[in-house]
Each structure stands twice: as C-alpha cells, then as structure tokens.
Amino acid sequence: SWTYESHLRQEQLGEHKYAKASTAVAELVCNSFDAGARQVNVTLSKNQLGGLEFVRVQDNGRGISPTDFKDRFIRVGVRPGSTSTRKFGRFGLGRFAVYRLGTRSEWDSITLDQTPQQTHTHFVLDRESKDDVELRFKHVASSPAGTTITIYNIPEAVSVELNETRLRDELLTSFISFLLTNPDKTIVVNGQALNTADLVEASETE
C-alpha cells in the first residue's frame, strides 16, 4: 500500500492548493451545494482586535452520515458515486480547503433517517493533532439536516485577505451562473444574501 505524510493532505491538497482564501471558501460552498443544500451561510466573525476569530460555513444539505464519513470522507480522492447529482466536486479533495483558512476545523453534521432520532456526527480536523481527526457520533432529537464547519486559528494574512466585501464580490462572480440557473439556491454572507442583480446588466427570456 502507498503511504504518505500528513503534510501532503494539509499543505499540498489544502493550504497551498488555493491561491486565495476566498477560493477556499468557495470550494466549501461547492461541497454544500453538492450535498443538496438550498442555502449556504458563510460567517466571518471578528475578535476585539479586528482579526478573524472564526470562519463558518453552514448549509441545509443532506449532512455527513457515519457511513459517509467512514466510506467517503476519510478516503482521499474518492470519486462521486454513479447516482451522484454533484455539480461541482469531481476529485474528492475539496474538504481540505479548510487548511487554507485555519489550522483547526470543527464539523457538526446532522443526517435524517426514518426515525424521530437524527444522527449527529461531530469531528475535528486539527493540523497540530497527532491523529488529525477526532470523531464522535450521537443521536439527537429531530433537527434539520445539514453541516456546519467552523474554522479556527486563522492566520493574520488570511484575516487581512478575507474581508466581507471582497468575499461577497468573489463568491458572486464565481457562482453567478449557478445562482441564475438555480433560483432556489442562495448564498448568504454575514446575514445578507448575494444578489445576482448586482452583476446582471440585462437579461432576456427565450
């Protein structure tokens, strides 16, 4: 079997893969839409010094089940299944975009099943952790499905680069075609939905 050092996943597939922090955020948004999300909320939370305390990407998609986590999430480069409806992801690497934004990310995902109980999957990707992945499952009362990724330990350079105005502009530019052809999909940045009309000068229906 091939073996590789953890820094390959953290650096080459994460930190160094994305030239801009906003591109890494866009990658996580792509993953949310591929998971069937109708709305993706991106939050940039600042600390008292004006730097970023955390970046959060939250969606109302299908969530990551324990089976998905074991069979797909921790497998590097897994391809979409034959019945996949993915529009963006093809290489199975997008989740490592979190390492471009910070050294620690906490993932909370709720998946729906046939009972009143839902499964809450919680795991942590930590660059400083020996095992890199901490994992636990628990059953919770009925709650909406979806995944929340909260990224901490934001480097100063990322904090300066990732301001709200710039992020909104770059996300809108990246997703304008997708949002126009999928009017039921929404991206919200710090509580304000992106408006495609900001970029569309004129349109026609044929």
mmCIF file of C-alpha atoms in Angstrom:
data_model
loop_
_atom_site.group_PDB
_atom_site.id
_atom_site.type_symbol
_atom_site.label_atom_id
_atom_site.label_comp_id
_atom_site.label_asym_id
_atom_site.label_seq_id
_atom_site.Cartn_x
_atom_site.Cartn_y
_atom_site.Cartn_z
ATOM 1 C CA SER A 1 0.000 0.000 0.000
ATOM 2 C CA TRP A 2 1.089 3.549 -0.674
ATOM 3 C CA THR A 3 1.823 5.659 2.372
ATOM 4 C CA TYR A 4 2.194 9.410 2.599
ATOM 5 C CA GLU A 5 2.967 12.064 5.172
ATOM 6 C CA SER A 6 0.083 14.037 6.664
ATOM 7 C CA HIS A 7 1.543 17.314 5.405
ATOM 8 C CA LEU A 8 0.631 16.268 1.846
ATOM 9 C CA ARG A 9 -3.055 16.409 2.770
ATOM 10 C CA GLN A 10 -2.723 19.551 4.863
ATOM 11 C CA GLU A 11 -0.404 21.568 2.641
ATOM 12 C CA GLN A 12 -0.453 20.335 -0.967
ATOM 13 C CA LEU A 13 -4.163 19.454 -1.034
ATOM 14 C CA GLY A 14 -5.220 22.279 1.265
ATOM 15 C CA GLU A 15 -3.107 25.267 2.228
ATOM 16 C CA HIS A 16 -1.053 25.520 -0.983
ATOM 17 C CA LYS A 17 -3.731 24.444 -3.440
ATOM 18 C CA TYR A 18 -5.766 27.655 -3.237
ATOM 19 C CA ALA A 19 -4.113 30.913 -4.248
ATOM 20 C CA LYS A 20 -6.792 32.939 -2.456
ATOM 21 C CA ALA A 21 -8.648 32.368 0.798
ATOM 22 C CA SER A 22 -11.909 33.266 -0.927
ATOM 23 C CA THR A 23 -11.348 30.388 -3.373
ATOM 24 C CA ALA A 24 -11.080 28.003 -0.428
ATOM 25 C CA VAL A 25 -14.379 29.321 0.961
ATOM 26 C CA ALA A 26 -15.941 28.869 -2.496
ATOM 27 C CA GLU A 27 -14.741 25.244 -2.513
ATOM 28 C CA LEU A 28 -16.579 24.578 0.742
ATOM 29 C CA VAL A 29 -19.698 26.259 -0.668
ATOM 30 C CA CYS A 30 -19.443 23.937 -3.701
ATOM 31 C CA ASN A 31 -19.405 20.951 -1.363
ATOM 32 C CA SER A 32 -22.560 22.219 0.343
ATOM 33 C CA PHE A 33 -24.447 22.522 -2.941
ATOM 34 C CA ASP A 34 -23.197 19.093 -3.998
ATOM 35 C CA ALA A 35 -24.751 17.788 -0.771
ATOM 36 C CA GLY A 36 -28.146 19.126 -1.849
ATOM 37 C CA ALA A 37 -28.138 22.353 0.146
ATOM 38 C CA ARG A 38 -30.602 25.065 -0.832
ATOM 39 C CA GLN A 39 -28.914 27.725 1.290
ATOM 40 C CA VAL A 40 -25.311 28.166 2.393
ATOM 41 C CA ASN A 41 -24.463 30.662 5.126
ATOM 42 C CA VAL A 42 -20.925 31.999 5.373
ATOM 43 C CA THR A 43 -19.998 33.848 8.557
ATOM 44 C CA LEU A 44 -16.846 35.862 9.167
ATOM 45 C CA SER A 45 -16.650 36.535 12.909
ATOM 46 C CA LYS A 46 -14.156 39.128 14.097
ATOM 47 C CA ASN A 47 -12.486 39.343 17.502
ATOM 48 C CA GLN A 48 -11.987 42.502 19.555
ATOM 49 C CA LEU A 49 -8.766 43.312 17.698
ATOM 50 C CA GLY A 50 -10.476 43.210 14.311
ATOM 51 C CA GLY A 51 -8.977 39.910 13.224
ATOM 52 C CA LEU A 52 -10.991 36.833 12.298
ATOM 53 C CA GLU A 53 -11.944 34.693 15.269
ATOM 54 C CA PHE A 54 -13.509 32.048 13.057
ATOM 55 C CA VAL A 55 -14.942 31.360 9.606
ATOM 56 C CA ARG A 56 -18.146 29.321 9.477
ATOM 57 C CA VAL A 57 -19.821 27.625 6.512
ATOM 58 C CA GLN A 58 -23.279 26.251 7.313
ATOM 59 C CA ASP A 59 -25.718 24.508 4.995
ATOM 60 C CA ASN A 60 -29.058 22.668 4.985
ATOM 61 C CA GLY A 61 -27.906 19.775 2.809
ATOM 62 C CA ARG A 62 -28.037 16.041 3.444
ATOM 63 C CA GLY A 63 -25.300 16.056 6.038
ATOM 64 C CA ILE A 64 -22.472 13.586 6.566
ATOM 65 C CA SER A 65 -23.668 10.285 7.985
ATOM 66 C CA PRO A 66 -21.385 7.937 9.946
ATOM 67 C CA THR A 67 -21.306 5.706 6.861
ATOM 68 C CA ASP A 68 -20.397 8.615 4.584
ATOM 69 C CA PHE A 69 -17.658 9.621 6.984
ATOM 70 C CA LYS A 70 -16.093 6.160 7.098
ATOM 71 C CA ASP A 71 -16.561 5.213 3.435
ATOM 72 C CA ARG A 72 -16.047 8.554 1.704
ATOM 73 C CA PHE A 73 -14.888 11.443 3.883
ATOM 74 C CA ILE A 74 -11.661 9.911 5.204
ATOM 75 C CA ARG A 75 -10.824 8.378 1.824
ATOM 76 C CA VAL A 76 -8.636 10.833 -0.056
ATOM 77 C CA GLY A 77 -9.663 11.317 -3.685
ATOM 78 C CA VAL A 78 -12.901 9.324 -3.576
ATOM 79 C CA ARG A 79 -14.941 9.789 -6.752
ATOM 80 C CA PRO A 80 -18.680 10.596 -6.857
ATOM 81 C CA GLY A 81 -20.932 7.547 -6.968
ATOM 82 C CA SER A 82 -22.777 6.562 -10.142
ATOM 83 C CA THR A 83 -26.005 8.093 -8.810
ATOM 84 C CA SER A 84 -24.366 11.302 -7.616
ATOM 85 C CA THR A 85 -26.020 14.591 -8.525
ATOM 86 C CA ARG A 86 -22.882 16.626 -7.865
ATOM 87 C CA LYS A 87 -22.446 19.729 -9.989
ATOM 88 C CA PHE A 88 -19.011 20.758 -8.751
ATOM 89 C CA GLY A 89 -16.853 18.176 -6.974
ATOM 90 C CA ARG A 90 -15.069 15.564 -9.079
ATOM 91 C CA PHE A 91 -11.818 14.815 -7.274
ATOM 92 C CA GLY A 92 -12.824 14.239 -3.653
ATOM 93 C CA LEU A 93 -10.398 16.833 -2.258
ATOM 94 C CA GLY A 94 -12.489 19.939 -1.554
ATOM 95 C CA ARG A 95 -12.816 19.377 2.193
ATOM 96 C CA PHE A 96 -9.090 20.058 2.623
ATOM 97 C CA ALA A 97 -9.757 23.701 1.705
ATOM 98 C CA VAL A 98 -10.243 24.265 5.446
ATOM 99 C CA TYR A 99 -6.443 24.145 5.851
ATOM 100 C CA ARG A 100 -6.115 27.230 3.624
ATOM 101 C CA LEU A 101 -8.202 29.166 6.138
ATOM 102 C CA GLY A 102 -7.069 27.898 9.542
ATOM 103 C CA THR A 103 -5.318 25.084 11.367
ATOM 104 C CA ARG A 104 -8.376 23.663 13.158
ATOM 105 C CA SER A 105 -11.873 22.984 11.870
ATOM 106 C CA GLU A 106 -14.823 21.567 13.791
ATOM 107 C CA TRP A 107 -17.509 19.774 11.791
ATOM 108 C CA ASP A 108 -21.051 19.177 13.028
ATOM 109 C CA SER A 109 -23.387 17.311 10.710
ATOM 110 C CA ILE A 110 -26.936 16.070 11.188
ATOM 111 C CA THR A 111 -28.401 13.437 8.886
ATOM 112 C CA LEU A 112 -32.039 12.431 8.579
ATOM 113 C CA ASP A 113 -33.251 8.853 8.882
ATOM 114 C CA GLN A 114 -36.568 7.039 9.204
ATOM 115 C CA THR A 115 -36.931 7.540 12.967
ATOM 116 C CA PRO A 116 -37.558 10.610 15.130
ATOM 117 C CA GLN A 117 -33.908 10.362 16.172
ATOM 118 C CA GLN A 118 -31.299 12.004 13.997
ATOM 119 C CA THR A 119 -27.598 11.203 13.906
ATOM 120 C CA HIS A 120 -25.215 13.981 14.881
ATOM 121 C CA THR A 121 -21.689 13.429 13.584
ATOM 122 C CA HIS A 122 -19.023 15.610 15.171
ATOM 123 C CA PHE A 123 -15.389 15.559 14.153
ATOM 124 C CA VAL A 124 -12.356 17.800 14.211
ATOM 125 C CA LEU A 125 -9.551 18.252 11.693
ATOM 126 C CA ASP A 126 -6.590 19.656 13.585
ATOM 127 C CA ARG A 127 -3.254 20.259 11.950
ATOM 128 C CA GLU A 128 -1.499 20.102 15.312
ATOM 129 C CA SER A 129 -3.172 16.856 16.419
ATOM 130 C CA LYS A 130 -1.215 13.623 16.131
ATOM 131 C CA ASP A 131 -4.246 11.729 14.818
ATOM 132 C CA ASP A 132 -5.541 14.733 12.821
ATOM 133 C CA VAL A 133 -9.153 13.510 13.099
ATOM 134 C CA GLU A 134 -11.157 13.344 16.318
ATOM 135 C CA LEU A 135 -14.572 11.723 15.897
ATOM 136 C CA ARG A 136 -17.769 11.026 17.830
ATOM 137 C CA PHE A 137 -21.367 10.138 16.962
ATOM 138 C CA LYS A 138 -24.533 10.658 18.996
ATOM 139 C CA HIS A 139 -28.293 10.542 18.496
ATOM 140 C CA VAL A 140 -30.151 13.827 18.877
ATOM 141 C CA ALA A 141 -33.770 14.911 18.850
ATOM 142 C CA SER A 142 -35.341 15.685 15.498
ATOM 143 C CA SER A 143 -33.415 18.554 13.894
ATOM 144 C CA PRO A 144 -32.963 19.901 10.368
ATOM 145 C CA ALA A 145 -30.291 18.119 8.339
ATOM 146 C CA GLY A 146 -27.157 19.956 7.348
ATOM 147 C CA THR A 147 -23.491 20.522 8.042
ATOM 148 C CA THR A 148 -21.690 23.294 9.909
ATOM 149 C CA ILE A 149 -17.933 23.782 9.512
ATOM 150 C CA THR A 150 -16.279 26.217 11.919
ATOM 151 C CA ILE A 151 -12.636 27.056 11.202
ATOM 152 C CA TYR A 152 -10.379 28.453 13.932
ATOM 153 C CA ASN A 153 -6.782 29.623 14.324
ATOM 154 C CA ILE A 154 -6.983 31.950 11.333
ATOM 155 C CA PRO A 155 -3.533 33.261 10.292
ATOM 156 C CA GLU A 156 -3.160 37.031 10.206
ATOM 157 C CA ALA A 157 -2.579 37.041 6.446
ATOM 158 C CA VAL A 158 -5.876 35.216 5.869
ATOM 159 C CA SER A 159 -7.641 37.544 8.296
ATOM 160 C CA VAL A 160 -6.473 40.570 6.292
ATOM 161 C CA GLU A 161 -7.242 38.967 2.930
ATOM 162 C CA LEU A 162 -10.692 37.647 3.776
ATOM 163 C CA ASN A 163 -12.801 40.756 4.288
ATOM 164 C CA GLU A 164 -16.569 40.666 3.842
ATOM 165 C CA THR A 165 -16.851 42.950 0.817
ATOM 166 C CA ARG A 166 -14.172 41.143 -1.154
ATOM 167 C CA LEU A 167 -15.583 37.737 -0.255
ATOM 168 C CA ARG A 168 -19.096 38.729 -1.328
ATOM 169 C CA ASP A 169 -17.823 40.035 -4.668
ATOM 170 C CA GLU A 170 -15.715 36.970 -5.409
ATOM 171 C CA LEU A 171 -18.398 34.473 -4.380
ATOM 172 C CA LEU A 172 -20.952 36.267 -6.528
ATOM 173 C CA THR A 173 -18.583 36.251 -9.504
ATOM 174 C CA SER A 174 -17.822 32.550 -9.011
ATOM 175 C CA PHE A 175 -21.427 31.416 -8.590
ATOM 176 C CA ILE A 176 -23.350 33.872 -10.781
ATOM 177 C CA SER A 177 -24.199 31.305 -13.482
ATOM 178 C CA PHE A 178 -25.158 28.655 -10.931
ATOM 179 C CA LEU A 179 -27.392 31.053 -8.982
ATOM 180 C CA LEU A 180 -29.101 32.353 -12.119
ATOM 181 C CA THR A 181 -29.939 28.856 -13.332
ATOM 182 C CA ASN A 182 -30.878 27.643 -9.829
ATOM 183 C CA PRO A 183 -33.062 30.417 -8.364
ATOM 184 C CA ASP A 184 -33.946 28.207 -5.378
ATOM 185 C CA LYS A 185 -30.297 28.281 -4.225
ATOM 186 C CA THR A 186 -28.935 31.040 -2.003
ATOM 187 C CA ILE A 187 -25.563 32.086 -0.606
ATOM 188 C CA VAL A 188 -25.650 34.315 2.468
ATOM 189 C CA VAL A 189 -22.593 36.183 3.750
ATOM 190 C CA ASN A 190 -22.841 37.596 7.274
ATOM 191 C CA GLY A 191 -26.629 37.584 7.131
ATOM 192 C CA GLN A 192 -27.018 39.193 3.692
ATOM 193 C CA ALA A 193 -27.903 37.090 0.635
ATOM 194 C CA LEU A 194 -25.891 37.549 -2.548
ATOM 195 C CA ASN A 195 -27.947 39.368 -5.167
ATOM 196 C CA THR A 196 -27.380 38.316 -8.772
ATOM 197 C CA ALA A 197 -28.883 41.610 -9.934
ATOM 198 C CA ASP A 198 -25.675 43.289 -8.765
ATOM 199 C CA LEU A 199 -23.844 41.725 -11.719
ATOM 200 C CA VAL A 200 -26.574 41.359 -14.351
ATOM 201 C CA GLU A 201 -26.904 44.436 -16.530
ATOM 202 C CA ALA A 202 -29.657 42.986 -18.703
ATOM 203 C CA SER A 203 -31.389 39.654 -19.286
ATOM 204 C CA GLU A 204 -33.764 38.093 -21.742
ATOM 205 C CA THR A 205 -36.009 35.017 -21.635
ATOM 206 C CA GLU A 206 -36.344 32.947 -24.801
#
